[in-house]
Coordinates of C-alpha atoms and ligand atoms in Angstrom, one line a residue:
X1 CA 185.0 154.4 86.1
X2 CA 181.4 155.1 87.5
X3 CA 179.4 152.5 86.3
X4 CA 175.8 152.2 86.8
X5 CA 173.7 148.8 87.1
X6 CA 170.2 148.6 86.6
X7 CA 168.5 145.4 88.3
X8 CA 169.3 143.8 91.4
X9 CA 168.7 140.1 90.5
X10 CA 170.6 137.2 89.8
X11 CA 172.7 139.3 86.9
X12 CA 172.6 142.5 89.0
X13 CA 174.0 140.9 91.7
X14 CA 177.1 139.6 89.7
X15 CA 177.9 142.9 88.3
X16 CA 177.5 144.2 92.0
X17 CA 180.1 141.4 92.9
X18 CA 182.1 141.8 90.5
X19 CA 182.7 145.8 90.0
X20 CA 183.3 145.9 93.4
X21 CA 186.5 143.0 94.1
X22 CA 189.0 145.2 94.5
X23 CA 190.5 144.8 91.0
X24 CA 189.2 148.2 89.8
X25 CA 188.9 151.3 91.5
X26 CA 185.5 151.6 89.9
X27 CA 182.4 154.0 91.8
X28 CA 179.1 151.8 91.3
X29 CA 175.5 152.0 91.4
X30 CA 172.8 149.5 91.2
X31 CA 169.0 150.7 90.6
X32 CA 166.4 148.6 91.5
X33 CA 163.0 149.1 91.0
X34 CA 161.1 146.9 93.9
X35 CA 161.6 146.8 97.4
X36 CA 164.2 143.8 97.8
X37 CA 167.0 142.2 95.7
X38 CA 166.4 138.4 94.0
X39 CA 164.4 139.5 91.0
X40 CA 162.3 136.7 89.4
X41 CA 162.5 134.9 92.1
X42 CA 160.8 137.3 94.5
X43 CA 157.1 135.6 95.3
X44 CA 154.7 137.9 95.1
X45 CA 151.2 137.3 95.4
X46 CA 149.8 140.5 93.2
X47 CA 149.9 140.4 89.4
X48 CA 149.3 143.4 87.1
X49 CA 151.0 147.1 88.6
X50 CA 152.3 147.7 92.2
X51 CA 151.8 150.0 94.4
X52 CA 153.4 153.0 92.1
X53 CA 151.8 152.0 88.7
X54 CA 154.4 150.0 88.0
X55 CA 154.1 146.4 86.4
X56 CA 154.8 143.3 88.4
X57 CA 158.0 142.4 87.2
X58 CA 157.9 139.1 88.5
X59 CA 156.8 135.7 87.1
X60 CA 157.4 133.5 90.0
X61 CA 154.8 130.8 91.1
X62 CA 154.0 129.7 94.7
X63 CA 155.5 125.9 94.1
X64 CA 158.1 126.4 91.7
X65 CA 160.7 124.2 91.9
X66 CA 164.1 124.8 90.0
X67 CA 164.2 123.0 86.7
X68 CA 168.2 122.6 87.0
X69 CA 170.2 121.3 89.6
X70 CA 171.3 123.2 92.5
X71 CA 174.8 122.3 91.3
X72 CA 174.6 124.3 88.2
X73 CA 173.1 127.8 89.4
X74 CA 175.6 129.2 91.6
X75 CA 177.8 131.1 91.2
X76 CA 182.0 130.4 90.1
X77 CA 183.2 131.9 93.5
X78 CA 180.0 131.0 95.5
X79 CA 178.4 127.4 95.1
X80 CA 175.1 126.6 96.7
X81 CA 175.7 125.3 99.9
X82 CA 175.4 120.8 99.9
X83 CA 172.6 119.2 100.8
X84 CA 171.2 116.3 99.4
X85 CA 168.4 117.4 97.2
X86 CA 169.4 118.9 94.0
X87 CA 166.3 120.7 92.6
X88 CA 165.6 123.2 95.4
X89 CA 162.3 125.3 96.1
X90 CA 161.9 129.1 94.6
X91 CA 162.8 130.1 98.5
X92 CA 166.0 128.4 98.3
X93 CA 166.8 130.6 95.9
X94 CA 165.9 133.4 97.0
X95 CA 168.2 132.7 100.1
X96 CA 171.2 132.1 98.2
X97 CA 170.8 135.2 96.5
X98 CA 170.4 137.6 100.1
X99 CA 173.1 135.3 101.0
X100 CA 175.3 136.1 97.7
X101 CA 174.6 139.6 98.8
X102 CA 175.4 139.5 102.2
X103 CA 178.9 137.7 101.7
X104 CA 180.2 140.0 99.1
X105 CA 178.8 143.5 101.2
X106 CA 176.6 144.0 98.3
X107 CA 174.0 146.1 100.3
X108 CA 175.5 149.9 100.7
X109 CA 175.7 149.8 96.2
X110 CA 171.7 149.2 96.0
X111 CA 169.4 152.1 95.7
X112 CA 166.1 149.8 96.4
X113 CA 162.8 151.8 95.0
X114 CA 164.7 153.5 92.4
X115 CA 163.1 152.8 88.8
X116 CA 165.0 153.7 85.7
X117 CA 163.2 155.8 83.5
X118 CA 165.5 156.5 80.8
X119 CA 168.8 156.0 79.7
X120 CA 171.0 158.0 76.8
X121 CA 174.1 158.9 75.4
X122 CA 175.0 162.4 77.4
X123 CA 177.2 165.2 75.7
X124 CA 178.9 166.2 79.1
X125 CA 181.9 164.7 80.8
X126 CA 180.1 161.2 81.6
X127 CA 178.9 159.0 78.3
X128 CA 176.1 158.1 79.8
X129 CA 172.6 160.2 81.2
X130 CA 170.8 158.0 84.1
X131 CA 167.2 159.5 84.6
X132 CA 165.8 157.7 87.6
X133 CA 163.0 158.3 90.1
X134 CA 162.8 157.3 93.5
X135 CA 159.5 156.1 94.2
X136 CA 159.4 156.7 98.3
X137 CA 159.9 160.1 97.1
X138 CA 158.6 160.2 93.8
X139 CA 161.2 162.6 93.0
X140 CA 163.5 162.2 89.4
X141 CA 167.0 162.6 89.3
X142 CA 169.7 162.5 86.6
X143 CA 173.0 161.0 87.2
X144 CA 176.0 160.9 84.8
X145 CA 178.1 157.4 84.2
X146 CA 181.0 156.0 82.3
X147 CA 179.2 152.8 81.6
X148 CA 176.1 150.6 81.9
X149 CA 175.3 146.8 82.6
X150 CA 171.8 146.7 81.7
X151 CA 170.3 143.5 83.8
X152 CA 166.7 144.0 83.8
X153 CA 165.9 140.3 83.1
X154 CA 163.9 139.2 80.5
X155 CA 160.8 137.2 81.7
X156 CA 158.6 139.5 82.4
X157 CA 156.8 141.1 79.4
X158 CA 154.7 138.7 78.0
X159 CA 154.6 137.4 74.6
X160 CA 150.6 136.6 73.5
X161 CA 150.0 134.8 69.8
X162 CA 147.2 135.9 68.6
X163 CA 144.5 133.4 68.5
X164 CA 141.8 134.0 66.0
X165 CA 138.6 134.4 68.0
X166 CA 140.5 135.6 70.8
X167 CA 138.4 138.5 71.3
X168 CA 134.7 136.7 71.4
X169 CA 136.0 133.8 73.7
X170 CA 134.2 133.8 77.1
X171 CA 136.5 131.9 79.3
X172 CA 139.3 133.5 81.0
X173 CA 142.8 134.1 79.0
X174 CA 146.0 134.5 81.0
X175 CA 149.6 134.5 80.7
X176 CA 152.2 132.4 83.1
X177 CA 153.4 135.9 84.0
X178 CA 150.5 136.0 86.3
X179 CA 150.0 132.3 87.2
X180 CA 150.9 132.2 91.1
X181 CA 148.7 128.4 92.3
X182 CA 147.2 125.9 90.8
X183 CA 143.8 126.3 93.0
X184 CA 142.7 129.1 90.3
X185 CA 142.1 125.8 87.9
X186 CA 140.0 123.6 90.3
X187 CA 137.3 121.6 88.3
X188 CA 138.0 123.5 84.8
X189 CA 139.1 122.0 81.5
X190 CA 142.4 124.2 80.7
X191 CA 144.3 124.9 77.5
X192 CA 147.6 125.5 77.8
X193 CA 149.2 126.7 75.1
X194 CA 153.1 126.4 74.3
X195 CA 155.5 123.2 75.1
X196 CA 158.8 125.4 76.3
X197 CA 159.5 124.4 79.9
X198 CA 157.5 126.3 81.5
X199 CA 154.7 125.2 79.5
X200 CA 155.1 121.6 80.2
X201 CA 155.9 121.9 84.2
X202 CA 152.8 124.5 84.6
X203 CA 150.6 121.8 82.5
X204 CA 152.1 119.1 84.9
X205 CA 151.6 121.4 88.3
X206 CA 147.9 122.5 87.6
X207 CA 146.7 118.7 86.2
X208 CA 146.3 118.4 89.7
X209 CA 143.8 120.6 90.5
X210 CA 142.2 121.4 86.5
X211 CA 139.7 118.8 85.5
X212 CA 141.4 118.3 82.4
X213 CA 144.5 120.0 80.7
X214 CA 145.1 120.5 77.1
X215 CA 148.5 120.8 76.2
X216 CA 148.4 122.3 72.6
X217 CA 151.7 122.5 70.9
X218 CA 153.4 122.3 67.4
X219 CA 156.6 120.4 68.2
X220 CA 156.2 117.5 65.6
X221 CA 156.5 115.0 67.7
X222 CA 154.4 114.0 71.1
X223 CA 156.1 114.8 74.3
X224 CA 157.4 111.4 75.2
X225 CA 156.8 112.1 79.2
X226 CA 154.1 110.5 80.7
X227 CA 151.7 112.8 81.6
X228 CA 148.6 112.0 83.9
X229 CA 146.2 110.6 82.8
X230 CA 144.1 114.2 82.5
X231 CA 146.5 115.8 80.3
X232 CA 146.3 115.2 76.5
X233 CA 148.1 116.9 73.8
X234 CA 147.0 118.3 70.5
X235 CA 148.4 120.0 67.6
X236 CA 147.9 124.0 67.4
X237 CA 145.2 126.0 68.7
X238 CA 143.8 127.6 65.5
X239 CA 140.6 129.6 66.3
X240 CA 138.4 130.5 69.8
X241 CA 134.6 130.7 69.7
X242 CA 132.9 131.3 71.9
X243 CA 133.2 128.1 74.3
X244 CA 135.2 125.9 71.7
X245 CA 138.5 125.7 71.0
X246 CA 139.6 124.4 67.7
X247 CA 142.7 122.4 67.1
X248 CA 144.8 122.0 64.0
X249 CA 143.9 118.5 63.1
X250 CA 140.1 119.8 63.1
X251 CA 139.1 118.5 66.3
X252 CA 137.0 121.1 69.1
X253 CA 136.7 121.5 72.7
X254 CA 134.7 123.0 74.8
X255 CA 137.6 125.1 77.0
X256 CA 137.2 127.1 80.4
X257 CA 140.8 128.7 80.3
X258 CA 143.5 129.5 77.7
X259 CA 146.4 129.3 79.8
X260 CA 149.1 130.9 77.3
X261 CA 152.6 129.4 78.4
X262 CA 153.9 131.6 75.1
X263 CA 157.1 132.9 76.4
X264 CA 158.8 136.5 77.2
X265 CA 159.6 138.9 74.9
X266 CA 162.8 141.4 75.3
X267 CA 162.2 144.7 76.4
X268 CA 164.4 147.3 77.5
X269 CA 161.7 150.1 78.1
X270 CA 164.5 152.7 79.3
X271 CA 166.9 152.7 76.4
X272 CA 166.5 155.8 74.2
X273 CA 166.5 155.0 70.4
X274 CA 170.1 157.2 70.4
X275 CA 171.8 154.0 72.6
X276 CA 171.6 151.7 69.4
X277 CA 170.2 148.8 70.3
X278 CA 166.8 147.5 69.1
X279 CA 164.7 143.8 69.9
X280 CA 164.1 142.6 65.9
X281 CA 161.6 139.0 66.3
X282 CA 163.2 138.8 69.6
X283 CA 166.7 139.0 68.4
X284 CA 168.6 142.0 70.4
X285 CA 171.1 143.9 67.8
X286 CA 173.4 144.8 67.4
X287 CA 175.7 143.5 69.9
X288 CA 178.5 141.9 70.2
X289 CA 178.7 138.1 71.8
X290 CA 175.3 138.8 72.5
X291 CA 176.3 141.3 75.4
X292 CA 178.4 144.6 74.3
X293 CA 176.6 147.4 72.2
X294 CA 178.6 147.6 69.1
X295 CA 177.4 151.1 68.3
X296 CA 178.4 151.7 72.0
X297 CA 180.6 149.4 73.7
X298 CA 180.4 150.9 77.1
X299 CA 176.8 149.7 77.3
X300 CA 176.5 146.1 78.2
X301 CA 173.2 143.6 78.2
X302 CA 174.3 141.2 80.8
X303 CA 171.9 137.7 80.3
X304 CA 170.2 137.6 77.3
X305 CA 171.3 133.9 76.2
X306 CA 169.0 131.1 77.5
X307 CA 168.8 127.6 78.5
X308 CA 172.2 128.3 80.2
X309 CA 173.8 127.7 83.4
X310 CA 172.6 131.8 84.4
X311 CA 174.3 132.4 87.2
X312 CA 177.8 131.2 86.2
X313 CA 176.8 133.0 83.0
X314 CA 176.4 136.6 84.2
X315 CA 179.4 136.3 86.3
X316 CA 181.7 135.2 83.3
X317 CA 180.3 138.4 80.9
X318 CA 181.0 141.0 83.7
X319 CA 184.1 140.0 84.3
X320 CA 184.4 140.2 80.5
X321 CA 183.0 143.3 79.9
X322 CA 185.4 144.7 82.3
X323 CA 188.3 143.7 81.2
X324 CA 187.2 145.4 78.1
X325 CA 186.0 148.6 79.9
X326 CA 189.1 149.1 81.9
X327 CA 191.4 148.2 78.8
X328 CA 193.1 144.9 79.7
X329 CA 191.7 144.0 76.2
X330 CA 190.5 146.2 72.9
X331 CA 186.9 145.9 71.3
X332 CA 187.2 144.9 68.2
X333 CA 186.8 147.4 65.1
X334 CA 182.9 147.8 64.3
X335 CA 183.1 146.1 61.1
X336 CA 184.4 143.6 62.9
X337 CA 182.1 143.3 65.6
X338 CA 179.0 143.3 63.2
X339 CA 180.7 140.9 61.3
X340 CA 181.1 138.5 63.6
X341 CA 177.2 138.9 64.8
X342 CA 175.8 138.7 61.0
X343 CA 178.1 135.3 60.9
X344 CA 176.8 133.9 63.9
X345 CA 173.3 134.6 63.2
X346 CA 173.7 132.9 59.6
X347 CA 175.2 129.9 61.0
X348 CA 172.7 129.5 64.2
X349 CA 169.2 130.6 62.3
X350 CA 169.7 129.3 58.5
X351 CA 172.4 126.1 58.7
X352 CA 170.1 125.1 62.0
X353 CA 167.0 126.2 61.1
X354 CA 166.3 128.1 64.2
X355 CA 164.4 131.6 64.0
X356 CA 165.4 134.6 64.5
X357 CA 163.3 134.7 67.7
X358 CA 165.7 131.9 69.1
X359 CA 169.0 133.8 68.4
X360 CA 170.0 134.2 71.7
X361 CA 169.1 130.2 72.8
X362 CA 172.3 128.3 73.9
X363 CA 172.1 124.7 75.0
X364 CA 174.4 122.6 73.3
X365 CA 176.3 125.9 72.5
X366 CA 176.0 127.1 76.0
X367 CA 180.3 125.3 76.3
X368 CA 181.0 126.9 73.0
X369 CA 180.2 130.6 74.0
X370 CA 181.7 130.3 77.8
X371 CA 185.0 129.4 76.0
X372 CA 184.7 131.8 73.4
X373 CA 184.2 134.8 76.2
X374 CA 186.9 133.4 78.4
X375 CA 189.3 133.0 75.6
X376 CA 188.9 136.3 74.2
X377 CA 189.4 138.2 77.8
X378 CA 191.8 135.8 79.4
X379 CA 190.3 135.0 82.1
X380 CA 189.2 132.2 84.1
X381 CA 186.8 130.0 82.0
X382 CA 183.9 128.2 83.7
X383 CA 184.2 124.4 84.4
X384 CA 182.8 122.0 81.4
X385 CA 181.2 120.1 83.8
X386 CA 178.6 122.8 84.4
X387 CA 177.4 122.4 80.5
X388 CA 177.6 118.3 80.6
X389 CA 175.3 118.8 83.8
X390 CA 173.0 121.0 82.2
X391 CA 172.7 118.6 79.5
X392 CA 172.1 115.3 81.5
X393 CA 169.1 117.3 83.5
X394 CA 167.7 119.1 80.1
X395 CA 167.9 115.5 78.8
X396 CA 166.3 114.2 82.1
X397 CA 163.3 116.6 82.3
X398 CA 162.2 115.5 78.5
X399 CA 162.8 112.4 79.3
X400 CA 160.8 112.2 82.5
X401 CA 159.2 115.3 83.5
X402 CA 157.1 113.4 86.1
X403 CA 160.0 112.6 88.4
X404 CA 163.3 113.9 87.1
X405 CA 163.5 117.1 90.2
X406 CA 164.1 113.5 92.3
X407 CA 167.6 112.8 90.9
X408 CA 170.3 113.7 92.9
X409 CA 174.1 115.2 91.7
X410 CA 177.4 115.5 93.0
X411 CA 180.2 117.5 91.2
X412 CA 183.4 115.6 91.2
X413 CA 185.6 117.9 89.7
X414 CA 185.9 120.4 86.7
X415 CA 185.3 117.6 84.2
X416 CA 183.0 115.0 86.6
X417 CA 179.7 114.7 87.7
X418 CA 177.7 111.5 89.8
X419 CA 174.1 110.8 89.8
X420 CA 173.9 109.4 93.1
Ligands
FAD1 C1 159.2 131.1 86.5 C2 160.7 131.1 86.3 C3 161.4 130.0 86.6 C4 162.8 129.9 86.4 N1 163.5 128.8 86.8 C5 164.8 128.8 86.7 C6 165.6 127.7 87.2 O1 165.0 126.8 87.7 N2 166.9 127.8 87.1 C7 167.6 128.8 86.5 O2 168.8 128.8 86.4 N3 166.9 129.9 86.0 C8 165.5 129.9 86.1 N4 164.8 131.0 85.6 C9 165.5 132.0 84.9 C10 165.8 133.2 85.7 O3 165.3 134.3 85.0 C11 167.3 133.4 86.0 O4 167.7 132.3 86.8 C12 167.7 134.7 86.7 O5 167.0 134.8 87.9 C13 167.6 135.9 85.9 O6 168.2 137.0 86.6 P1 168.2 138.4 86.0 O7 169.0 139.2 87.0 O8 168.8 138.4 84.6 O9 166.7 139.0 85.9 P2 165.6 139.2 87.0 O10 165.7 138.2 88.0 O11 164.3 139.3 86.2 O12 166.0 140.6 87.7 C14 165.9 141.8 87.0 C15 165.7 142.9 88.0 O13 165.8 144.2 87.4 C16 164.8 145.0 88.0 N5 164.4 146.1 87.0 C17 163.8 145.9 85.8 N6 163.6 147.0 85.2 C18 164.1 148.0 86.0 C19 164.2 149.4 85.9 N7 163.8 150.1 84.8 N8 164.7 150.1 86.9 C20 165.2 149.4 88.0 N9 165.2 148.1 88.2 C21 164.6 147.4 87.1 C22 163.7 144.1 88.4 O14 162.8 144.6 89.3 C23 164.4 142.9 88.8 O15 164.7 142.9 90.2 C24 163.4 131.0 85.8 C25 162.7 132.1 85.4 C26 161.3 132.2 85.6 C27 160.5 133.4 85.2
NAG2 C1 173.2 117.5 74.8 O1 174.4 117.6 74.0 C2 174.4 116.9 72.7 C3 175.8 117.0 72.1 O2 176.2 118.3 72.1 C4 173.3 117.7 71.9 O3 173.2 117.1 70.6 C5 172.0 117.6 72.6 O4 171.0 118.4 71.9 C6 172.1 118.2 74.0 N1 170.8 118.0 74.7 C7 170.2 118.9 75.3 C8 168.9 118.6 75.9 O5 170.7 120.1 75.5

């Protein structure tokens, strides 16, 4: 098969590694749009477009640390190397990732400054029409495939309530997409809006140089963390004048910044309507186990489920998808397949009142789906102790945001984990 990959991150990589073992005699190509492998967690200084008009695709921040344990993001057949830290620094990463590419001779499959413009069903010998243009070059070329693993993440297109007042507020607005340090916050009193993770570690990271830090949120209860003492929380933001900021319980500030910490939404900006699938309230349909086009299974999203163990994630759907592709195991009929999505979303959004923005958010199902995938292609599932791990620390950082990144963990076996 000639299979094309679009992305050279942390998923890219895995279908990279993983189309090329030897167990297939598969012809691949990965497309990446920037100038170096590692996706999100390539640092870059600029926000808004690059050089080429393009926009930053990256969200990373100068003094991110991981909010998971080193011992949960690698991969199944390439662990982080030990040392005695478990929450490692954005560069760490990074380095495991040129590292993951260097070990499994990943290089000679990337095309680096090649953006993916379109993608669509072709009528010729190939299913599949690539249109990508090589930036150096700024030349467009077409290229037919067999299949696609779409891996173009999904944190970089900002997602932005809109605020009432929004438009006559004279402080500054901005989304975490383009936070990068804290120094931009000296001396100002700072909303940040949102209590995901990202909200609460960016409201913890800039309370250090912000004057005060107003974490505005509508989970019911308060965040049980201690904070410092310059962060306070308060219900929804409800309306922006033009200095004030007025909460849901009535009460009004006087607010330099709104710092939204709103989320992502999914975009797939290259997939013609004709490839059949669409991004309803955040929910990406149809597909099956929130990975295979149902209208066309040789078009795979590889990553979409959240608060997961990623790495080990996009590893276990490619091999997945390939056992499918290559006919080890059949897809489903249709009905079948759109079946099982329409039952999954009934169960997840109305018996646990979760919206439909929140489909693809694992967690506690995180063990449920690995099984299910490795079940269903026969082959090797991923360790439970990865999801019990992931627990503890998800536990850990609501628990103690301030100082959970110094706990330390040692993997035991497929079942164990210590807390040293
Ligand atoms: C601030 C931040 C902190 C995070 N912290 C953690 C953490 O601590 N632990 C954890 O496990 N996860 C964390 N994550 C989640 C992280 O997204 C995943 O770990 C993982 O890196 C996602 O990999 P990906 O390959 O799916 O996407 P990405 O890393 O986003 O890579 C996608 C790649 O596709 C390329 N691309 C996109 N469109 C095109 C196109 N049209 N043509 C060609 N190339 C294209 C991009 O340039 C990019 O290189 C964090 C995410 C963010 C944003
Ligand atoms: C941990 O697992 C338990 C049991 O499955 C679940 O109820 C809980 O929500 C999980 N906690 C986190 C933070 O994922």
């Amino acid at each position: 098969m000639k299979i094309a990959v679009i992305g050279a991150g942390a998923a890219g990589l895995a279908a990279l590694r993983q189309c090329t073992s030897g167990n297939y005699d598969d012809e691949v190509v990965c497309y990446e749009k920037t100038d170096q492998i590692g996706g999100t967690w390539v640092y870059r200084e600029e926000t808004g477009s690059d050089r080429y008009g393009l926009p930053i695709h990256t969200s990373m921040y100068k003094n991110l640390r991981t909010n998971l344990p080193k011992e949960v993001m690698g991969y199944p057949d390439f662990s982080i190397p030990k040392k005695s830290e478990s929450y490692l620094s954005r560069t760490e990463i990074l380095d495991f990732l040129n590292a993951y590419c260097d070990h499994f001779a990943l290089h000679p499959y990337i095309r680096l400054l090649h953006h993916v413009e379109l993608v669509e069903p072709a009528l010729g010998d190939r299913k599949w029409s690539v249109k990508v243009r090589d930036l150096q070059r700024d030349a467009v070329v077409t290229e037919g495939f067999d299949a696609i693993m779409v891996c173009n993440g999904h944190y970089f297109e900002p997602s932005i309530p809109e605020i009432s007042g929004h438009d006559i507020f004279a402080g500054k607005q901005m989304h975490s997409h383009d936070y990068r340090i804290p120094e931009i916050f000296d001396g100002k009193t700072v909303v940040v809006l949102g209590a995901g993770p990202s909200g609460m570690d960016l409201a913890l990271e800039i309370s250090k140089n912000a004057n005060r830090v107003i974490l505005s949120h509508h989970l019911r209860e308060t965040i049980c963390t201690v904070f410092p003492e310059n962060v306070v929380q308060k219900p929804d933001l409800m309306q922006l004048t033009e200095r004030d900021a007025i909460f849901s319980d009535q009460t009004k500030e006087q607010v330099d910044v709104v710092f939204y910490c709103t989320g992502y939404k999914y975009s797939f900006p290259f997939l013609a309507e004709s490839c059949g699938v669409w991004v309803d309230s955040n929910m990406v349909k149809p597909l099956w186990k929130h990975l295979v086009s149902i209208e066309n299974p040789t078009l795979a999203l590889v990553g979409l489920p959240y608060y997961v163990c990623a790495f080990s994630m996009f590893d276990l759907q490619v091999r997945f998808v390939l056992r499918h592709w290559h006919g080890e195991r059949q897809f489903p009929e249709k009905e079948d397949m759109l079946k099982s999505e329409t039952e999954e979303a009934t169960t997840r959004i109305f018996k646990k009142h979760l919206q439909k923005r929140h489909f693809h958010m694992m967690g506690p199902e995180q063990g449920q789906y690995y099984a299910d995938l490795a079940n269903i292609a026969g082959i090797t599932p991923l360790p439970p102790v990865l999801t019990k791990l992931h627990n503890k620390s998800s536990k850990r950082f609501l628990d103690d945001l301030v100082h959970y990144r110094e706990d330390r963990y040692t993997i035991i076996n497929d079942y164990k984990f210590l807390q040293n």
